[in-house]
Amino acid sequence: MPRTEPIDRTATRTAPEPYQHRHRVGWLAVGATALFGLLALVWSVTGRGYPFGAADPDGSGSLLWRVPAEVGAPVFAVLLLGAAVTALAMTGPHAVRLRGAARLVLLGYGWLVVTGLLLVVPDVQVLTYLGYAPMLIGGLPFGWPPVEYSELFTLALGYKVFSVAAGLLLARTILSWQFRTAGACGRCGRRPGAEGWTSAESAARWGRRAVGVAAVIPVLYAVVRLAWAVGIPLGITDEFLRELHRTGLVWAGAGLAAFGLVGAVLTLGLVQRWGERFPRWMIGLAGRRVPITLAVVPATGVAVAITAAGLALYGQPELLDELRDSTLMVVPMLLWPVWGVALGAATLAYHLRRRGGCARC
């Protein structure tokens, strides 16, 4: 009698890992939106604690700057608690399966809340501190820069970062449900047959174009800010340049410029070989495959922060005055939404190109 391998009966008792992972993300989305919604409910009932708009000392750079607390807090509560119910309906083995108009309504509501969490609540402050983070963290042991960290890292900033995290969790939950209710794999979105624009070959083509746009825009921004740092009044008056040097703001701009240049180089890695395997000079990692999430997760976060910051700039009442007074100071920043969308597309192409076969379907 030929020998056979024993049957692993435990395999029938547990769901595959991707299935479990999908549910974990869903439950996290339920918890995050419910917590945020309950906080907003407390703000509405007590009339205190609303951290956005006029209540935010840095709220002048936000799309919510005109929304009073008595309006914003209850709107937040309704939308977020509704999002928690939506995520609950889309999560778990007993998730609802809707068709037609009902499905579109649920998806529309979910994506509306995701848009608000990712692109309306965050503002320029998130991107600014993301760019300053290396300087602030690296200089902390040396007492430089001489700033009060408690004034920089406020509760409002924490809520904005939490909003991005909740929005990403909710987006993944909705996307998985959208795939499953359309007859596709809930993990990767594939359907039987041709993959079209999501195939690795197609993603390689349009991904290169997206990378080109996402790499050029931060360089344009960096050139202007670095020119000011070395004393060249590019697009501004001599008086304004002297004021920037007197206050030290020119070095903050130079820091953001350096952050943009590093980001541009890393963006190129989305289509370069060193973006897939660690280069030889990286001792201990040389030649190893770069984990997809190591590139996709931070790039997605940066893309969201850039897009949100760019949209917030368009909502500022003094924008037209700044355009008239100093075009080169403002125009590179007006391209931020394009930069963010291009970086998001480049990141998606990188994921599609490298994801390989799906462990579930």
JSON list of C-alpha atoms in Angstrom, two decimals, residues 177-331:
[
{"chain": "A", "resi": 177, "resn": "TRP", "atom": "CA", "xyz": [-17.01, 44.62, 1.05]},
{"chain": "A", "resi": 178, "resn": "GLN", "atom": "CA", "xyz": [-17.31, 46.35, -2.32]},
{"chain": "A", "resi": 179, "resn": "PHE", "atom": "CA", "xyz": [-15.17, 43.66, -3.91]},
{"chain": "A", "resi": 180, "resn": "ARG", "atom": "CA", "xyz": [-17.11, 40.79, -2.33]},
{"chain": "A", "resi": 181, "resn": "THR", "atom": "CA", "xyz": [-20.54, 42.17, -3.24]},
{"chain": "A", "resi": 182, "resn": "ALA", "atom": "CA", "xyz": [-19.36, 42.58, -6.83]},
{"chain": "A", "resi": 183, "resn": "GLY", "atom": "CA", "xyz": [-18.36, 38.93, -7.10]},
{"chain": "A", "resi": 184, "resn": "ALA", "atom": "CA", "xyz": [-14.62, 39.56, -6.75]},
{"chain": "A", "resi": 185, "resn": "CYS", "atom": "CA", "xyz": [-12.08, 38.38, -4.21]},
{"chain": "A", "resi": 186, "resn": "GLY", "atom": "CA", "xyz": [-12.51, 40.36, -1.00]},
{"chain": "A", "resi": 187, "resn": "ARG", "atom": "CA", "xyz": [-8.77, 40.50, -0.44]},
{"chain": "A", "resi": 188, "resn": "CYS", "atom": "CA", "xyz": [-7.33, 41.51, -3.81]},
{"chain": "A", "resi": 189, "resn": "GLY", "atom": "CA", "xyz": [-10.37, 42.44, -5.92]},
{"chain": "A", "resi": 190, "resn": "ARG", "atom": "CA", "xyz": [-9.55, 40.02, -8.73]},
{"chain": "A", "resi": 191, "resn": "ARG", "atom": "CA", "xyz": [-12.26, 38.44, -10.86]},
{"chain": "A", "resi": 192, "resn": "PRO", "atom": "CA", "xyz": [-12.01, 35.51, -13.23]},
{"chain": "A", "resi": 193, "resn": "GLY", "atom": "CA", "xyz": [-10.64, 36.53, -16.61]},
{"chain": "A", "resi": 194, "resn": "ALA", "atom": "CA", "xyz": [-8.43, 39.39, -17.78]},
{"chain": "A", "resi": 195, "resn": "GLU", "atom": "CA", "xyz": [-7.19, 41.84, -15.13]},
{"chain": "A", "resi": 196, "resn": "GLY", "atom": "CA", "xyz": [-7.13, 44.90, -17.41]},
{"chain": "A", "resi": 197, "resn": "TRP", "atom": "CA", "xyz": [-5.55, 48.02, -15.92]},
{"chain": "A", "resi": 198, "resn": "THR", "atom": "CA", "xyz": [-4.83, 46.20, -12.65]},
{"chain": "A", "resi": 199, "resn": "SER", "atom": "CA", "xyz": [-2.49, 43.68, -14.27]},
{"chain": "A", "resi": 200, "resn": "ALA", "atom": "CA", "xyz": [1.21, 43.91, -13.43]},
{"chain": "A", "resi": 201, "resn": "GLU", "atom": "CA", "xyz": [2.10, 44.85, -17.02]},
{"chain": "A", "resi": 202, "resn": "SER", "atom": "CA", "xyz": [-0.47, 47.63, -17.24]},
{"chain": "A", "resi": 203, "resn": "ALA", "atom": "CA", "xyz": [0.39, 48.97, -13.78]},
{"chain": "A", "resi": 204, "resn": "ALA", "atom": "CA", "xyz": [4.06, 49.16, -14.77]},
{"chain": "A", "resi": 205, "resn": "ARG", "atom": "CA", "xyz": [3.14, 51.44, -17.69]},
{"chain": "A", "resi": 206, "resn": "TRP", "atom": "CA", "xyz": [0.81, 53.93, -16.02]},
{"chain": "A", "resi": 207, "resn": "GLY", "atom": "CA", "xyz": [2.77, 53.71, -12.78]},
{"chain": "A", "resi": 208, "resn": "ARG", "atom": "CA", "xyz": [5.87, 55.17, -14.44]},
{"chain": "A", "resi": 209, "resn": "ARG", "atom": "CA", "xyz": [3.89, 58.23, -15.54]},
{"chain": "A", "resi": 210, "resn": "ALA", "atom": "CA", "xyz": [2.47, 58.69, -12.05]},
{"chain": "A", "resi": 211, "resn": "VAL", "atom": "CA", "xyz": [5.95, 58.42, -10.52]},
{"chain": "A", "resi": 212, "resn": "GLY", "atom": "CA", "xyz": [7.24, 61.09, -12.91]},
{"chain": "A", "resi": 213, "resn": "VAL", "atom": "CA", "xyz": [4.59, 63.59, -11.82]},
{"chain": "A", "resi": 214, "resn": "ALA", "atom": "CA", "xyz": [4.95, 62.70, -8.13]},
{"chain": "A", "resi": 215, "resn": "ALA", "atom": "CA", "xyz": [8.73, 63.16, -8.25]},
{"chain": "A", "resi": 216, "resn": "VAL", "atom": "CA", "xyz": [8.84, 66.47, -10.17]},
{"chain": "A", "resi": 217, "resn": "ILE", "atom": "CA", "xyz": [6.41, 68.53, -8.07]},
{"chain": "A", "resi": 218, "resn": "PRO", "atom": "CA", "xyz": [8.31, 68.31, -4.74]},
{"chain": "A", "resi": 219, "resn": "VAL", "atom": "CA", "xyz": [11.52, 69.24, -6.58]},
{"chain": "A", "resi": 220, "resn": "LEU", "atom": "CA", "xyz": [9.86, 72.45, -7.83]},
{"chain": "A", "resi": 221, "resn": "TYR", "atom": "CA", "xyz": [8.82, 73.28, -4.27]},
{"chain": "A", "resi": 222, "resn": "ALA", "atom": "CA", "xyz": [12.29, 72.48, -2.92]},
{"chain": "A", "resi": 223, "resn": "VAL", "atom": "CA", "xyz": [14.11, 74.65, -5.47]},
{"chain": "A", "resi": 224, "resn": "VAL", "atom": "CA", "xyz": [12.20, 77.76, -4.38]},
{"chain": "A", "resi": 225, "resn": "ARG", "atom": "CA", "xyz": [12.68, 77.15, -0.62]},
{"chain": "A", "resi": 226, "resn": "LEU", "atom": "CA", "xyz": [16.37, 76.27, -0.94]},
{"chain": "A", "resi": 227, "resn": "ALA", "atom": "CA", "xyz": [16.95, 79.38, -3.03]},
{"chain": "A", "resi": 228, "resn": "TRP", "atom": "CA", "xyz": [15.62, 81.47, -0.14]},
{"chain": "A", "resi": 229, "resn": "ALA", "atom": "CA", "xyz": [17.88, 79.60, 2.29]},
{"chain": "A", "resi": 230, "resn": "VAL", "atom": "CA", "xyz": [20.99, 80.62, 0.33]},
{"chain": "A", "resi": 231, "resn": "GLY", "atom": "CA", "xyz": [19.82, 84.23, 0.02]},
{"chain": "A", "resi": 232, "resn": "ILE", "atom": "CA", "xyz": [18.23, 84.25, -3.44]},
{"chain": "A", "resi": 233, "resn": "PRO", "atom": "CA", "xyz": [14.86, 86.10, -3.37]},
{"chain": "A", "resi": 234, "resn": "LEU", "atom": "CA", "xyz": [13.25, 83.79, -5.92]},
{"chain": "A", "resi": 235, "resn": "GLY", "atom": "CA", "xyz": [9.68, 85.04, -6.42]},
{"chain": "A", "resi": 236, "resn": "ILE", "atom": "CA", "xyz": [9.69, 87.25, -3.29]},
{"chain": "A", "resi": 237, "resn": "THR", "atom": "CA", "xyz": [10.96, 90.70, -2.35]},
{"chain": "A", "resi": 238, "resn": "ASP", "atom": "CA", "xyz": [14.29, 91.37, -0.68]},
{"chain": "A", "resi": 239, "resn": "GLU", "atom": "CA", "xyz": [12.45, 92.71, 2.37]},
{"chain": "A", "resi": 240, "resn": "PHE", "atom": "CA", "xyz": [10.43, 89.53, 2.76]},
{"chain": "A", "resi": 241, "resn": "LEU", "atom": "CA", "xyz": [13.56, 87.39, 2.38]},
{"chain": "A", "resi": 242, "resn": "ARG", "atom": "CA", "xyz": [15.31, 89.38, 5.12]},
{"chain": "A", "resi": 243, "resn": "GLU", "atom": "CA", "xyz": [12.28, 88.87, 7.36]},
{"chain": "A", "resi": 244, "resn": "LEU", "atom": "CA", "xyz": [12.37, 85.11, 6.73]},
{"chain": "A", "resi": 245, "resn": "HIS", "atom": "CA", "xyz": [16.03, 84.99, 7.73]},
{"chain": "A", "resi": 246, "resn": "ARG", "atom": "CA", "xyz": [15.46, 87.22, 10.77]},
{"chain": "A", "resi": 247, "resn": "THR", "atom": "CA", "xyz": [12.66, 84.98, 12.14]},
{"chain": "A", "resi": 248, "resn": "GLY", "atom": "CA", "xyz": [14.38, 81.75, 11.16]},
{"chain": "A", "resi": 249, "resn": "LEU", "atom": "CA", "xyz": [11.37, 80.62, 9.12]},
{"chain": "A", "resi": 250, "resn": "VAL", "atom": "CA", "xyz": [13.61, 80.23, 6.10]},
{"chain": "A", "resi": 251, "resn": "TRP", "atom": "CA", "xyz": [15.25, 77.22, 7.76]},
{"chain": "A", "resi": 252, "resn": "ALA", "atom": "CA", "xyz": [11.89, 75.64, 8.45]},
{"chain": "A", "resi": 253, "resn": "GLY", "atom": "CA", "xyz": [11.18, 75.99, 4.73]},
{"chain": "A", "resi": 254, "resn": "ALA", "atom": "CA", "xyz": [14.57, 74.49, 3.93]},
{"chain": "A", "resi": 255, "resn": "GLY", "atom": "CA", "xyz": [13.74, 71.54, 6.17]},
{"chain": "A", "resi": 256, "resn": "LEU", "atom": "CA", "xyz": [10.51, 70.93, 4.31]},
{"chain": "A", "resi": 257, "resn": "ALA", "atom": "CA", "xyz": [12.42, 71.27, 1.03]},
{"chain": "A", "resi": 258, "resn": "ALA", "atom": "CA", "xyz": [14.86, 68.58, 2.14]},
{"chain": "A", "resi": 259, "resn": "PHE", "atom": "CA", "xyz": [11.91, 66.40, 3.12]},
{"chain": "A", "resi": 260, "resn": "GLY", "atom": "CA", "xyz": [10.46, 66.93, -0.36]},
{"chain": "A", "resi": 261, "resn": "LEU", "atom": "CA", "xyz": [13.71, 66.00, -2.09]},
{"chain": "A", "resi": 262, "resn": "VAL", "atom": "CA", "xyz": [14.06, 62.82, -0.03]},
{"chain": "A", "resi": 263, "resn": "GLY", "atom": "CA", "xyz": [10.45, 62.02, -0.87]},
{"chain": "A", "resi": 264, "resn": "ALA", "atom": "CA", "xyz": [11.13, 62.55, -4.58]},
{"chain": "A", "resi": 265, "resn": "VAL", "atom": "CA", "xyz": [14.06, 60.10, -4.47]},
{"chain": "A", "resi": 266, "resn": "LEU", "atom": "CA", "xyz": [12.02, 57.53, -2.58]},
{"chain": "A", "resi": 267, "resn": "THR", "atom": "CA", "xyz": [9.19, 57.97, -5.08]},
{"chain": "A", "resi": 268, "resn": "LEU", "atom": "CA", "xyz": [11.57, 56.97, -7.87]},
{"chain": "A", "resi": 269, "resn": "GLY", "atom": "CA", "xyz": [12.13, 53.75, -5.98]},
{"chain": "A", "resi": 270, "resn": "LEU", "atom": "CA", "xyz": [8.56, 52.73, -6.83]},
{"chain": "A", "resi": 271, "resn": "VAL", "atom": "CA", "xyz": [9.76, 51.98, -10.37]},
{"chain": "A", "resi": 272, "resn": "GLN", "atom": "CA", "xyz": [13.44, 51.19, -9.73]},
{"chain": "A", "resi": 273, "resn": "ARG", "atom": "CA", "xyz": [15.08, 47.86, -8.92]},
{"chain": "A", "resi": 274, "resn": "TRP", "atom": "CA", "xyz": [16.32, 49.17, -5.55]},
{"chain": "A", "resi": 275, "resn": "GLY", "atom": "CA", "xyz": [12.67, 49.70, -4.66]},
{"chain": "A", "resi": 276, "resn": "GLU", "atom": "CA", "xyz": [12.15, 45.94, -4.90]},
{"chain": "A", "resi": 277, "resn": "ARG", "atom": "CA", "xyz": [15.45, 44.66, -3.49]},
{"chain": "A", "resi": 278, "resn": "PHE", "atom": "CA", "xyz": [17.61, 46.41, -0.93]},
{"chain": "A", "resi": 279, "resn": "PRO", "atom": "CA", "xyz": [20.81, 47.83, -2.53]},
{"chain": "A", "resi": 280, "resn": "ARG", "atom": "CA", "xyz": [24.25, 46.35, -1.82]},
{"chain": "A", "resi": 281, "resn": "TRP", "atom": "CA", "xyz": [25.37, 49.10, 0.55]},
{"chain": "A", "resi": 282, "resn": "MET", "atom": "CA", "xyz": [22.64, 48.23, 3.07]},
{"chain": "A", "resi": 283, "resn": "ILE", "atom": "CA", "xyz": [24.56, 45.81, 5.29]},
{"chain": "A", "resi": 284, "resn": "GLY", "atom": "CA", "xyz": [22.42, 42.96, 6.54]},
{"chain": "A", "resi": 285, "resn": "LEU", "atom": "CA", "xyz": [19.64, 43.66, 4.03]},
{"chain": "A", "resi": 286, "resn": "ALA", "atom": "CA", "xyz": [21.55, 43.73, 0.72]},
{"chain": "A", "resi": 287, "resn": "GLY", "atom": "CA", "xyz": [19.80, 41.72, -1.97]},
{"chain": "A", "resi": 288, "resn": "ARG", "atom": "CA", "xyz": [16.71, 40.94, 0.10]},
{"chain": "A", "resi": 289, "resn": "ARG", "atom": "CA", "xyz": [13.27, 41.70, -1.19]},
{"chain": "A", "resi": 290, "resn": "VAL", "atom": "CA", "xyz": [11.77, 44.97, 0.04]},
{"chain": "A", "resi": 291, "resn": "PRO", "atom": "CA", "xyz": [8.49, 44.14, 1.83]},
{"chain": "A", "resi": 292, "resn": "ILE", "atom": "CA", "xyz": [5.61, 45.63, -0.13]},
{"chain": "A", "resi": 293, "resn": "THR", "atom": "CA", "xyz": [4.07, 47.15, 2.98]},
{"chain": "A", "resi": 294, "resn": "LEU", "atom": "CA", "xyz": [7.34, 48.92, 3.83]},
{"chain": "A", "resi": 295, "resn": "ALA", "atom": "CA", "xyz": [6.81, 51.09, 0.75]},
{"chain": "A", "resi": 296, "resn": "VAL", "atom": "CA", "xyz": [3.02, 51.10, 0.43]},
{"chain": "A", "resi": 297, "resn": "VAL", "atom": "CA", "xyz": [2.04, 52.04, 4.01]},
{"chain": "A", "resi": 298, "resn": "PRO", "atom": "CA", "xyz": [4.20, 55.18, 4.45]},
{"chain": "A", "resi": 299, "resn": "ALA", "atom": "CA", "xyz": [3.66, 56.28, 0.84]},
{"chain": "A", "resi": 300, "resn": "THR", "atom": "CA", "xyz": [-0.11, 56.03, 1.29]},
{"chain": "A", "resi": 301, "resn": "GLY", "atom": "CA", "xyz": [0.03, 58.07, 4.48]},
{"chain": "A", "resi": 302, "resn": "VAL", "atom": "CA", "xyz": [2.16, 60.76, 2.84]},
{"chain": "A", "resi": 303, "resn": "ALA", "atom": "CA", "xyz": [-0.13, 60.85, -0.22]},
{"chain": "A", "resi": 304, "resn": "VAL", "atom": "CA", "xyz": [-3.15, 61.43, 2.03]},
{"chain": "A", "resi": 305, "resn": "ALA", "atom": "CA", "xyz": [-1.35, 64.16, 4.02]},
{"chain": "A", "resi": 306, "resn": "ILE", "atom": "CA", "xyz": [-0.19, 65.97, 0.86]},
{"chain": "A", "resi": 307, "resn": "THR", "atom": "CA", "xyz": [-3.62, 65.87, -0.79]},
{"chain": "A", "resi": 308, "resn": "ALA", "atom": "CA", "xyz": [-5.40, 67.06, 2.35]},
{"chain": "A", "resi": 309, "resn": "ALA", "atom": "CA", "xyz": [-2.91, 69.90, 2.82]},
{"chain": "A", "resi": 310, "resn": "GLY", "atom": "CA", "xyz": [-3.29, 70.98, -0.80]},
{"chain": "A", "resi": 311, "resn": "LEU", "atom": "CA", "xyz": [-7.10, 71.01, -0.63]},
{"chain": "A", "resi": 312, "resn": "ALA", "atom": "CA", "xyz": [-6.96, 73.00, 2.62]},
{"chain": "A", "resi": 313, "resn": "LEU", "atom": "CA", "xyz": [-4.89, 75.69, 0.88]},
{"chain": "A", "resi": 314, "resn": "TYR", "atom": "CA", "xyz": [-7.61, 76.15, -1.73]},
{"chain": "A", "resi": 315, "resn": "GLY", "atom": "CA", "xyz": [-10.06, 76.95, 1.07]},
{"chain": "A", "resi": 316, "resn": "GLN", "atom": "CA", "xyz": [-8.04, 79.87, 2.44]},
{"chain": "A", "resi": 317, "resn": "PRO", "atom": "CA", "xyz": [-9.58, 83.33, 1.88]},
{"chain": "A", "resi": 318, "resn": "GLU", "atom": "CA", "xyz": [-6.19, 85.04, 1.46]},
{"chain": "A", "resi": 319, "resn": "LEU", "atom": "CA", "xyz": [-5.11, 82.74, -1.37]},
{"chain": "A", "resi": 320, "resn": "LEU", "atom": "CA", "xyz": [-5.81, 85.24, -4.17]},
{"chain": "A", "resi": 321, "resn": "ASP", "atom": "CA", "xyz": [-3.90, 87.98, -2.34]},
{"chain": "A", "resi": 322, "resn": "GLU", "atom": "CA", "xyz": [-0.90, 85.70, -1.91]},
{"chain": "A", "resi": 323, "resn": "LEU", "atom": "CA", "xyz": [-1.01, 84.78, -5.60]},
{"chain": "A", "resi": 324, "resn": "ARG", "atom": "CA", "xyz": [-0.89, 88.45, -6.56]},
{"chain": "A", "resi": 325, "resn": "ASP", "atom": "CA", "xyz": [1.93, 89.27, -4.14]},
{"chain": "A", "resi": 326, "resn": "SER", "atom": "CA", "xyz": [4.20, 86.24, -4.55]},
{"chain": "A", "resi": 327, "resn": "THR", "atom": "CA", "xyz": [3.38, 83.72, -7.26]},
{"chain": "A", "resi": 328, "resn": "LEU", "atom": "CA", "xyz": [6.43, 81.47, -6.78]},
{"chain": "A", "resi": 329, "resn": "MET", "atom": "CA", "xyz": [5.73, 81.27, -3.06]},
{"chain": "A", "resi": 330, "resn": "VAL", "atom": "CA", "xyz": [2.25, 79.83, -3.56]},
{"chain": "A", "resi": 331, "resn": "VAL", "atom": "CA", "xyz": [2.10, 78.06, -6.94]}
]
